[in-house]
Coordinates of C-alpha atoms in Angstrom, one line a residue:
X1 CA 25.6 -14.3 -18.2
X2 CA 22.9 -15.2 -15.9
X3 CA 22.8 -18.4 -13.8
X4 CA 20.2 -21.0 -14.8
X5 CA 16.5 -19.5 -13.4
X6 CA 16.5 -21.6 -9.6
X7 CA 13.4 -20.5 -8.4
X8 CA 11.8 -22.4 -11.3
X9 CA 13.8 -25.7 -9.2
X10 CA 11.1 -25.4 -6.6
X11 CA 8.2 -28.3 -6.6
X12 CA 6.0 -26.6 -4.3
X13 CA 1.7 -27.1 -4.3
X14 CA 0.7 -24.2 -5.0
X15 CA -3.5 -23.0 -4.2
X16 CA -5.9 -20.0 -3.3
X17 CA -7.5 -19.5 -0.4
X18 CA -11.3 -18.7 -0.8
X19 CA -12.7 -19.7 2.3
X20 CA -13.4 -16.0 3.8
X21 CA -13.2 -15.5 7.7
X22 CA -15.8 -13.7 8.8
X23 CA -13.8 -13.0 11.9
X24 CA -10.9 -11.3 9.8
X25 CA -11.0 -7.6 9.8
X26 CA -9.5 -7.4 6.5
X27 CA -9.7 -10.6 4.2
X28 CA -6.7 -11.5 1.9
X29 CA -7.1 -14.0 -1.0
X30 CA -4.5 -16.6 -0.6
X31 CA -3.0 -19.6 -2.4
X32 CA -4.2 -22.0 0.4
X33 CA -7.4 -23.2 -0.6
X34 CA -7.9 -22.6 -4.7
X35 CA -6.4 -25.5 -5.7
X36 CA -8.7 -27.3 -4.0
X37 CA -11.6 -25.4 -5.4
X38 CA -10.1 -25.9 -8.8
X39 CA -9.9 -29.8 -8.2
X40 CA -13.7 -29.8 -7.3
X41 CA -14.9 -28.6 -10.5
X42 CA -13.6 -32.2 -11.6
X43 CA -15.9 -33.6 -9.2
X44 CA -18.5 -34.1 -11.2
X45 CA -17.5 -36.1 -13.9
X46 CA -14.4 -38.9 -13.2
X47 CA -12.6 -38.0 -16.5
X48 CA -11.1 -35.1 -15.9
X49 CA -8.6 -35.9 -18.3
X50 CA -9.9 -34.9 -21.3
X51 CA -12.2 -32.0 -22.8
X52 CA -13.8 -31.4 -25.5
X53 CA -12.3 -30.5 -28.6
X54 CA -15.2 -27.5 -28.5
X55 CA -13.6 -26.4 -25.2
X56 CA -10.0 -27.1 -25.9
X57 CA -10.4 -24.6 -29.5
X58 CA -10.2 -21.7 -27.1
X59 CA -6.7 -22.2 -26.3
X60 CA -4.5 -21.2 -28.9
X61 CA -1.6 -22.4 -30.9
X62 CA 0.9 -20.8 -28.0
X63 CA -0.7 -22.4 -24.7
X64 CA -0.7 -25.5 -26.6
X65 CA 2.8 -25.2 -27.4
X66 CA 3.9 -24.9 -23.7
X67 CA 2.4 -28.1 -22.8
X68 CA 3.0 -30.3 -26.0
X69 CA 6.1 -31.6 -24.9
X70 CA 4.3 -33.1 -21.5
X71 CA 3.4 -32.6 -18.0
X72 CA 6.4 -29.8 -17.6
X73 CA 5.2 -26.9 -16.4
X74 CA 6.1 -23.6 -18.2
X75 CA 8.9 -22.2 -15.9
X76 CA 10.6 -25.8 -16.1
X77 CA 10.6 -25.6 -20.1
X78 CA 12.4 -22.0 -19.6
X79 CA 14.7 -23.7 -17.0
X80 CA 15.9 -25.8 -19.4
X81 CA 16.0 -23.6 -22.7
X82 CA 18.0 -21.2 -19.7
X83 CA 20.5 -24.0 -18.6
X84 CA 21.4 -25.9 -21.6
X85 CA 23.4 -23.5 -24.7
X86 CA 25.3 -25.6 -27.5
X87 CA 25.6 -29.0 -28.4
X88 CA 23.5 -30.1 -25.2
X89 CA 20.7 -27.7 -26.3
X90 CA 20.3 -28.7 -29.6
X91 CA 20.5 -32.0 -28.5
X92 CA 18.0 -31.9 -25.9
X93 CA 15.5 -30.2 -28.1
X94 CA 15.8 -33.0 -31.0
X95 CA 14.9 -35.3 -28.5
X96 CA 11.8 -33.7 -27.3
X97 CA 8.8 -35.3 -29.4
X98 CA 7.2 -33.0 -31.9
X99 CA 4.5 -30.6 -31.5
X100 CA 0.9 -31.2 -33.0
X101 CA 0.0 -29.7 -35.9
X102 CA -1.9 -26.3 -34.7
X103 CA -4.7 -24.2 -36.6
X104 CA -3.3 -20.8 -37.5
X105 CA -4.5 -18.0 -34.9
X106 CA -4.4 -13.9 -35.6
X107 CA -1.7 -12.6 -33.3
X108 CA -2.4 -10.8 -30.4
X109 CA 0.0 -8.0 -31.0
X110 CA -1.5 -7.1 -34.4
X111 CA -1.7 -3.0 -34.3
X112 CA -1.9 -0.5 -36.6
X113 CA 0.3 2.4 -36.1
X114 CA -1.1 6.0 -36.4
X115 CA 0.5 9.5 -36.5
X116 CA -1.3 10.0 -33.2
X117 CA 0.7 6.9 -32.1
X118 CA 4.0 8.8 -32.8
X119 CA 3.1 12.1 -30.7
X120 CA 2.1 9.6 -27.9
X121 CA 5.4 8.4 -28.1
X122 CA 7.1 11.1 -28.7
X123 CA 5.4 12.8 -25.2
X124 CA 6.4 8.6 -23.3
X125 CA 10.1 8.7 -23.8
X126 CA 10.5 12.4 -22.8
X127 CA 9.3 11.8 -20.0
X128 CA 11.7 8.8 -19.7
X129 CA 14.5 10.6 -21.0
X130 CA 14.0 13.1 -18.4
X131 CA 13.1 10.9 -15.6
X132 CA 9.8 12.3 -15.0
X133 CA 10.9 15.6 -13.9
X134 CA 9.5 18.4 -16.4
X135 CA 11.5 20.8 -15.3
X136 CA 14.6 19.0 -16.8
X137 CA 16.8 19.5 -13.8
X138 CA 18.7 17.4 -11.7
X139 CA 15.7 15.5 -9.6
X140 CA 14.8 13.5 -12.5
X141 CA 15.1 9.1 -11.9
X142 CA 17.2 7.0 -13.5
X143 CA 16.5 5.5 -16.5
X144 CA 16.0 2.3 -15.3
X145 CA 13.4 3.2 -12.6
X146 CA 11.6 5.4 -15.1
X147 CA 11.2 2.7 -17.6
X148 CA 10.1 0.6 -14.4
X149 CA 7.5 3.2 -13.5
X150 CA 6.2 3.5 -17.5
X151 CA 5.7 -0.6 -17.5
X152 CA 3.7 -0.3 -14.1
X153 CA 1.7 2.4 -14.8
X154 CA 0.6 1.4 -18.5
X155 CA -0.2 -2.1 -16.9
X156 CA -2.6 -0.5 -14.4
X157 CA -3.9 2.5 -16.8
X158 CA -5.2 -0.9 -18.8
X159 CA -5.9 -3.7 -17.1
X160 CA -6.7 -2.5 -13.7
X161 CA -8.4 -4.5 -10.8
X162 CA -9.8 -6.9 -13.4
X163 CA -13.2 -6.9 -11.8
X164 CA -14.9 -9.1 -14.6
X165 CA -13.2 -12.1 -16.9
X166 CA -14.3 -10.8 -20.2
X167 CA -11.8 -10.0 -22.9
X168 CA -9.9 -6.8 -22.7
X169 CA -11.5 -3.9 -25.7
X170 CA -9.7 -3.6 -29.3
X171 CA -8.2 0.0 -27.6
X172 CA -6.5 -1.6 -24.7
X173 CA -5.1 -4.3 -26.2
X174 CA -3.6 -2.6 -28.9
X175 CA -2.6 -0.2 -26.7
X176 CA -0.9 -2.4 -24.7
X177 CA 0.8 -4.0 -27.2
X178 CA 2.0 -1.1 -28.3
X179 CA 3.4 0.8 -25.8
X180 CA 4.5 -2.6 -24.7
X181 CA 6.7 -3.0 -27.3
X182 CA 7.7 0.7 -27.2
X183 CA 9.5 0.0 -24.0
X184 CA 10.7 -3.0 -24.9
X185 CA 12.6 -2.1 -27.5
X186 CA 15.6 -0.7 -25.9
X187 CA 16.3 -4.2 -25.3
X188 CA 17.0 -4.9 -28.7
X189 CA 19.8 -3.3 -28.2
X190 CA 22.1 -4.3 -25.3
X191 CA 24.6 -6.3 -25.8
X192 CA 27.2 -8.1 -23.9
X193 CA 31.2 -8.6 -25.3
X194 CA 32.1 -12.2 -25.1
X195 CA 36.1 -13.2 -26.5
X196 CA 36.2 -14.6 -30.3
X197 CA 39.1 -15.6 -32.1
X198 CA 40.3 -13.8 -35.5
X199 CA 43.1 -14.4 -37.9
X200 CA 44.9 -11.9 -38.8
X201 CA 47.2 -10.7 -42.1
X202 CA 49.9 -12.7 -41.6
X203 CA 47.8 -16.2 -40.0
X204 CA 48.0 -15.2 -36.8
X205 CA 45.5 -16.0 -34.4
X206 CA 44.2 -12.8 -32.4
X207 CA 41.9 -12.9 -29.5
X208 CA 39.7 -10.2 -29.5
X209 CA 36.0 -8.9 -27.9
X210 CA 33.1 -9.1 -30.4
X211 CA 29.5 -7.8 -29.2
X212 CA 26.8 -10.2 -28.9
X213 CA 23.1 -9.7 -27.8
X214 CA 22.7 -9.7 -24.2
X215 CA 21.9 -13.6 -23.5
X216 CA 20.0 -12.8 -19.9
X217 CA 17.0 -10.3 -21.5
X218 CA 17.1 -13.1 -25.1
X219 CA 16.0 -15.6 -23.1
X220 CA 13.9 -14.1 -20.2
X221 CA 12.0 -11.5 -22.5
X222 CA 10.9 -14.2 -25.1
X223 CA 9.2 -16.2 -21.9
X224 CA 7.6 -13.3 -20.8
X225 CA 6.1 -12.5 -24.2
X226 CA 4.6 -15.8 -24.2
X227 CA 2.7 -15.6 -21.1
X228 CA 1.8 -12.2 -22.0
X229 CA 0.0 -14.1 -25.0
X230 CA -0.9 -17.1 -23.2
X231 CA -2.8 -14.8 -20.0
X232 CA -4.6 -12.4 -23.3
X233 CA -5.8 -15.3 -25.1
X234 CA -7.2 -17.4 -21.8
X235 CA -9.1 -13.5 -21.5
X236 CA -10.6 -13.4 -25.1
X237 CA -11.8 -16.8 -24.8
X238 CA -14.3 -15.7 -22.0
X239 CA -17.2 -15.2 -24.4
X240 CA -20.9 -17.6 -24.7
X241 CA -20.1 -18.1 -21.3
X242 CA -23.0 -19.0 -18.7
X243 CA -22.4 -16.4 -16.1
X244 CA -22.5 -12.6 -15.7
X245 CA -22.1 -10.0 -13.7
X246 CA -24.6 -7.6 -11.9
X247 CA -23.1 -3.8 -11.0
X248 CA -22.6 -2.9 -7.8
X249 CA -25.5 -2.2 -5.8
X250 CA -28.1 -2.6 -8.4
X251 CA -31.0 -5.2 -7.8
X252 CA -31.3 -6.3 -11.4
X253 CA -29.4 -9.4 -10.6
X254 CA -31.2 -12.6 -9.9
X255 CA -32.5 -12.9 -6.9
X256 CA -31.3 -16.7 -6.2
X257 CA -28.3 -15.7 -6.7
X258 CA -28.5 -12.6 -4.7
X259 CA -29.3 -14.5 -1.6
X260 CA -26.6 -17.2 -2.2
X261 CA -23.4 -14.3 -2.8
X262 CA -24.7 -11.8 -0.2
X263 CA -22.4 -12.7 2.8
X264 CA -19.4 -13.2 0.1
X265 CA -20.3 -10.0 -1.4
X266 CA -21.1 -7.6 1.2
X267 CA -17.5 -6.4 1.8
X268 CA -17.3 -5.2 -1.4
X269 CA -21.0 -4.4 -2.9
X270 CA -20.0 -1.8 -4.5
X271 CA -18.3 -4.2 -7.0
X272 CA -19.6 -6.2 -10.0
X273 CA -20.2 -9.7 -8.6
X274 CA -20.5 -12.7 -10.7
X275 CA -24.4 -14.1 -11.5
X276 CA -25.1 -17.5 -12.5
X277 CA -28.2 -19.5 -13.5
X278 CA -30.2 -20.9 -10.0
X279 CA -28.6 -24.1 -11.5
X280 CA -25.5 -23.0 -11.3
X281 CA -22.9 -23.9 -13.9
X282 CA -22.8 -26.4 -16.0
X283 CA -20.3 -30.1 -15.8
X284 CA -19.1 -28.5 -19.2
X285 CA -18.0 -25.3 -18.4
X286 CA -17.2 -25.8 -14.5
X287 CA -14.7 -27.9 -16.2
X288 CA -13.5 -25.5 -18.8
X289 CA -12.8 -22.5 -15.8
X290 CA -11.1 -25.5 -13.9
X291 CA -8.5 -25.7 -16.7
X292 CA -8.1 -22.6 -17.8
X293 CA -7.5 -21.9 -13.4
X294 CA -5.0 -24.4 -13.8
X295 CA -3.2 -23.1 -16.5
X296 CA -3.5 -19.2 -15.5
X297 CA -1.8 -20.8 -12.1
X298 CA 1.1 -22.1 -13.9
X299 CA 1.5 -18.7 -15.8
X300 CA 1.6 -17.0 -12.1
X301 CA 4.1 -19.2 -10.9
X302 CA 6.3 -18.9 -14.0
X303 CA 6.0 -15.0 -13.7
X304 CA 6.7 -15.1 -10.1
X305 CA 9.6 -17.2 -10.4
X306 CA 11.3 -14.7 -13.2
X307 CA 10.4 -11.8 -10.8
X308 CA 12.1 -13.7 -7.9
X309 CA 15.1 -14.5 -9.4
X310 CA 15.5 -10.8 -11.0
X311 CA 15.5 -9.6 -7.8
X312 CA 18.0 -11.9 -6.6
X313 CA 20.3 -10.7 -9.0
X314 CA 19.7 -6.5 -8.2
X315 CA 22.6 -5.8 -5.7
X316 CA 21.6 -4.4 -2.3
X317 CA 22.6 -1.1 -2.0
X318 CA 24.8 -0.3 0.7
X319 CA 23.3 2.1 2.4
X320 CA 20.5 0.2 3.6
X321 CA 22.5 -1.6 6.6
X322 CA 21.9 1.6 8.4
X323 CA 17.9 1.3 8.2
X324 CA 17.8 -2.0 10.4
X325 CA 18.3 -2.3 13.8
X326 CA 22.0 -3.6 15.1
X327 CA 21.0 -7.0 16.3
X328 CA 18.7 -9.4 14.6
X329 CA 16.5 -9.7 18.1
X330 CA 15.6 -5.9 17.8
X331 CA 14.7 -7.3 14.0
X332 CA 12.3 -9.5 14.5
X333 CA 10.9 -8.9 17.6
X334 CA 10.9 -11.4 20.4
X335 CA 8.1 -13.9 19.3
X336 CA 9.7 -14.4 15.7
X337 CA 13.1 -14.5 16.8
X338 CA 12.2 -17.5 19.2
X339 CA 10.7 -19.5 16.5
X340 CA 13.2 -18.5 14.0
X341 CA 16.5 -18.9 15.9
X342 CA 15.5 -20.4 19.3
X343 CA 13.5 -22.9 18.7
X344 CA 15.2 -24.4 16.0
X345 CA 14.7 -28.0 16.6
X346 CA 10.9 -27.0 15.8
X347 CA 9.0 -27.3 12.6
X348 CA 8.2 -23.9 11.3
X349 CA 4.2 -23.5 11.7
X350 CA 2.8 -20.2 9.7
X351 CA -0.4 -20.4 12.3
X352 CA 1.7 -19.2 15.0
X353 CA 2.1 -15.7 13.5
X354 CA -0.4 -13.0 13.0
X355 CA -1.3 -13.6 9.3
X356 CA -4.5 -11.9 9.6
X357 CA -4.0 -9.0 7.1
X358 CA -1.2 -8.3 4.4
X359 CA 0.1 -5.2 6.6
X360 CA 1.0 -7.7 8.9
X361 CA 2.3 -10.5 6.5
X362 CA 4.5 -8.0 4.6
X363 CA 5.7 -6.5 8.1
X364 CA 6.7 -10.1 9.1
X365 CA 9.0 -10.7 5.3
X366 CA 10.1 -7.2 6.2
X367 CA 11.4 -8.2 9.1
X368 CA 12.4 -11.7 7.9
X369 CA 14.4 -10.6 5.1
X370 CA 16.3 -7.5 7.9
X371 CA 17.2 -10.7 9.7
X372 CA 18.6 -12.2 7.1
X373 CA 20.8 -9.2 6.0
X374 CA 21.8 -8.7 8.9
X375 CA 23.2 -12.2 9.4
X376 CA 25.0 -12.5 6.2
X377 CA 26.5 -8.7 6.7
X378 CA 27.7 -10.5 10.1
X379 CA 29.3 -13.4 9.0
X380 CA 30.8 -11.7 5.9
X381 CA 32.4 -9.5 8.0
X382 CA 34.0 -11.7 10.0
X383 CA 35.4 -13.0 7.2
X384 CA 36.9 -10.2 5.6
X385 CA 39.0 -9.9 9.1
X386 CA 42.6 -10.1 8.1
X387 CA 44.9 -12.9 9.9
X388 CA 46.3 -10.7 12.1
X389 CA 42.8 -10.2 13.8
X390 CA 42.2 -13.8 12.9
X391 CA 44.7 -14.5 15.3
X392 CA 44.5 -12.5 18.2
X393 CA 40.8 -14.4 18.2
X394 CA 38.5 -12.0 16.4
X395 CA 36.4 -14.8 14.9
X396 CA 33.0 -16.3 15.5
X397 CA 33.1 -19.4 17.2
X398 CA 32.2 -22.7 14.6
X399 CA 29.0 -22.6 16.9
X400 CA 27.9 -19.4 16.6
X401 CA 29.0 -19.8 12.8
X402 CA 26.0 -22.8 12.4
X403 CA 24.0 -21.2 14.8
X404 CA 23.5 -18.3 12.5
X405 CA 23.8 -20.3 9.4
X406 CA 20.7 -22.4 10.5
X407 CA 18.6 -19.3 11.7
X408 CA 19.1 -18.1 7.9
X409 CA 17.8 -21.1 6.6
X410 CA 14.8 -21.2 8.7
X411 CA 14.1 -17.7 8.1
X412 CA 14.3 -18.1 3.9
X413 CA 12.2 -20.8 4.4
X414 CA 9.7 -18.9 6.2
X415 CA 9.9 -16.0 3.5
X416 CA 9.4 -18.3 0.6
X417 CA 6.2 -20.1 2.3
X418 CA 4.4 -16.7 3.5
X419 CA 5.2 -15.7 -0.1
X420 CA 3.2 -18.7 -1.6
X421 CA 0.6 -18.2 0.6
X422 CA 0.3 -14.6 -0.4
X423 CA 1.4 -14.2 -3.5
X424 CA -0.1 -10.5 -4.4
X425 CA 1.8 -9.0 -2.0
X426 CA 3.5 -5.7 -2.8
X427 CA 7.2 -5.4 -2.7
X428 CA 8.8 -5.6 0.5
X429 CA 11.1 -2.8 1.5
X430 CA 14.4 -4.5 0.6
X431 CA 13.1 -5.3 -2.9
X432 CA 11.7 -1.6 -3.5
X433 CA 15.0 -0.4 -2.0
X434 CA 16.8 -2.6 -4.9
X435 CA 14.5 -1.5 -7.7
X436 CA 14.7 2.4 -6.2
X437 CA 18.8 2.2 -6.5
X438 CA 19.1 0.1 -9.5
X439 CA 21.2 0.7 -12.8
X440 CA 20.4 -2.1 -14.9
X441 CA 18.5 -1.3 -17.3
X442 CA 17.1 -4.9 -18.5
X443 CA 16.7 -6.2 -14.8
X444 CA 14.3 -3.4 -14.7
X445 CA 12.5 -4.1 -17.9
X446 CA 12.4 -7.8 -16.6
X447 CA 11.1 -7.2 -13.3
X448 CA 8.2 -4.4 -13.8
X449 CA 7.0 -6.9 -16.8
X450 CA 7.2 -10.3 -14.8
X451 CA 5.6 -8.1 -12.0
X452 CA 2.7 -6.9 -14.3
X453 CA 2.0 -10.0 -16.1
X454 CA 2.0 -11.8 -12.1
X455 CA -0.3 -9.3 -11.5
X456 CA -2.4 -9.6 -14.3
X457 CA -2.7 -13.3 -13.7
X458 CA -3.2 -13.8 -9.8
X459 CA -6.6 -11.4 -10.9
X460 CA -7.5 -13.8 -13.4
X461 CA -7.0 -16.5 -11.1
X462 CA -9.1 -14.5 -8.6
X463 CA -11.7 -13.9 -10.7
X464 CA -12.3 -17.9 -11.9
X465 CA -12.4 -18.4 -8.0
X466 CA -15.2 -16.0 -7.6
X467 CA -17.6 -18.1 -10.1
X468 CA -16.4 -21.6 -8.5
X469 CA -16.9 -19.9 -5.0
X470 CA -20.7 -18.7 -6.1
X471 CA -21.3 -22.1 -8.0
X472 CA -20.2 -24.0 -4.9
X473 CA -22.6 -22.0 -2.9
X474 CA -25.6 -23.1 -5.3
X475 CA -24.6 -26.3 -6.0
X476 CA -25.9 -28.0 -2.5
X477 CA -29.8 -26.9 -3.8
X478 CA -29.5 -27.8 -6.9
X479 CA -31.6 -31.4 -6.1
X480 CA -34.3 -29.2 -4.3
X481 CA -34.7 -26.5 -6.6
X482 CA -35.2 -28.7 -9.9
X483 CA -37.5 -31.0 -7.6
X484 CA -39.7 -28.1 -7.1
X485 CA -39.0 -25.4 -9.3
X486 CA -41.8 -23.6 -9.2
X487 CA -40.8 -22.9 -5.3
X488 CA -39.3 -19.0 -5.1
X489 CA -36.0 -18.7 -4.2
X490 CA -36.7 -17.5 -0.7
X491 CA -37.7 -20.9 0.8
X492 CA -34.5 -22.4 -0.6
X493 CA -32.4 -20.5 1.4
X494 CA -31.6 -22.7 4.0

């Protein structure tokens, strides 16, 4: 049985960075900075409490549910459906107050299955079963990795880079539900064997091993499934909207906004950027992407946190010690390994490093998480020495013991901020090395989802901070251009 979900412990603020450096060779959206811009599209009216009950009809019956019982986020809800079992579970759930009344919604998932459907999946787990190698021989992947590799590649084949916030087509999203729950449904069967009592013939009490469903994948996949619902229906409720988008390089776009989104846009004109009136956006619906950015946030950090703690639990394989360096010096290189185990009467200060692109931030956890490694491998070998070694004074000194123990600490903390502050980053090369080597079958359904849906989500997120990021630019000419409106765009530039 899994331990309670941890990472879901963590009270940490939590924001994108929009604010582009024009001095950065390669620009990386961050979490510093978006909450901020969320906030702001408060700033316009003080009660930013409340919404209309026009606004709050697009959420449905399932985003409401993850917020009725409070100000609890969504990973805290699963922490505590994870931690509690029994008496104290049923207990703690008739004291929670009820749930509104909601209208009915059509679910998400609703498909119709065809005999196409049954070729396609037919031709999905053959490829599975022979773990992607046609030839049938022996180079073919586990099963675990090649269920991993179907979830990933059916989450990209549908939702891609996400370039626009309008809902998803009828034939993705029941494609995606479908082959969704076509890889899923292994799970329905694993099972775990947990003691139970029986009496026997002759009242005798016998102690034997009954099956019961695997409690880890009953209570993570269920959470997944309802972001997955939560992130699809925050998507199809981006309709009447009062923005656009122009296709790359075409001048059909307005020209106010054209002038205002060139420098943002020029890095990537190719793309569809996001158009808005030369008012900008409405107090009504600057409000409505500022809740839904809010919410979509709290998705990520639930999906993050299940992928985290997955992770955790995937064993290191062994033969990995071998690719890192023999000292933890040689690991991190000398400016890291000063602020990480030198100076350690310092406050750890992420401006210090080289954060300038995400080769550089994932080198930097690479190197973090070698360190660390490296340092428990250390200290668990010293304490596997037998007390015959023990003896003859083959230990490490208590010092050295908490010197190392605190240079761990400061280096986990370091991982854990850079990965808040980037939180799109790809797998570093001691998580792909666990997912490349592992057996477990659920942890790897449970980590390519929770990676997917994180995915699916930081581009949402991205997205509403592209229109707040183009409304902010407008915003400061609103007063001149409805003062004279008859004025061209041009000579409001400045």
């Amino acid at each position: 049985m899994m331990r309670p979900l941890a990472c879901c412990h963590r009270n940490k603020g939590v924001s994108v960075d929009l604010d582009k450096d024009q001095n950065r060779v390669n620009v990386m959206m961050t979490y510093d900075g978006l909450e901020s811009c969320l906030r702001s599209s408060y700033s316009y009216d003080n009660d930013t409490a409340s919404l209309d009950e026009e606004q709050l009809s697009t959420c449905s019956s399932s985003s409401k549910e993850a917020y009725g019982y409070g100000s609890s986020s969504f990973s805290s809800q699963w922490l505590l459906s994870n931690k509690q079992s029994g008496y104290e579970q049923e207990a703690a759930l008739k004291a929670l107050p009820p749930s509104p009344p909601l209208p009915p919604s059509p679910p998400v998932y609703a498909y119709t299955m065809r005999s196409s459907d049954i070729d396609a999946m037919k031709d999905k787990f053959v490829k599975i079963l022979l773990g992607e190698d046609v030839s049938g021989g022996c180079k073919g992947l586990t099963t675990a990795l090649a269920l991993s590799h179907a979830i990933t590649n059916l989450a990209t084949s549908t939702f891609g880079e996400l370039w626009k916030l309008e809902p998803l087509c009828d034939e993705k999203k029941s494609r995606w539900a479908r082959e969704m729950e076509w890889l899923l449904s292994p799970t329905n069967y694993m099972v775990e064997l947990v003691p139970a009592k029986q009496s026997g013939v002759n009242g005798s009490v016998l102690e034997i091993m009954t099956p019961k469903a695997r409690s880890d994948v009953q209570t993570t996949l269920p959470a997944l499934g309802k972001l997955d619902t939560m992130l699809m229906e925050i998507m199809d409720s981006m309709v009447n909207v009062e923005f656009w988008y122009g296709e790359g390089g075409s001048s059909s776009s307005s020209s106010h906004t054209h002038i205002h989104g060139s420098k943002k846009n020029k890095k990537r004109w190719w793309l569809p950027s996001p158009q808005l009136p030369n008012a900008g956006l409405s107090i009504a619906q600057r409000k409505k992407l500022g809740f839904q950015g809010k919410f979509v946030h709290q998705v990520l950090k639930a999906a993050k946190s299940i992928n985290e703690y997955i992770l955790l639990q995937m064993p290191v394989p062994g033969s990995i010690k071998h690719a890192f360096p023999k000292s933890a010096k040689s690991i991190l290189g000398q400016h890291v390994y000063r602020l990480i185990a030198i100076e350690t009467n310092h406050p750890l200060d992420l401006d210090t490093l080289n954060l300038k692109t995400d080769h550089t931030v994932l080198d930097i956890i690479n190197r973090l998480q070698g360190a660390v490694f490296f340092w428990k491998h250390k200290l668990s070998t010293f304490t596997r020495k037998t007390p015959l070694l023990n003896s003859l004074g083959f230990v490490l000194p208590s010092s050295e013991n908490h010197r190392i123990e605190v240079a761990m600490e400061r280096a986990e903390t370091l991982i854990q901020s850079l990965k808040l502050r980037f939180p799109n980053l790809p797998h570093t090369f001691l998580d792909a090395t666990k997912v490349q080597h592992n057996r477990d079958v659920g942890y790897s359904i449970i980590e390519a989802y929770s990676r997917a849906l994180g995915s699916l989500a930081f581009s949402i997120l991205s997205r509403i901070g592209d229109i707040l990021q183009e409304d902010d630019l407008i915003k400061p000419n609103i007063t001149t251009d409805t003062a004279a409106a008859t004025i061209p765009s041009q000579t409001v530039e400045n």
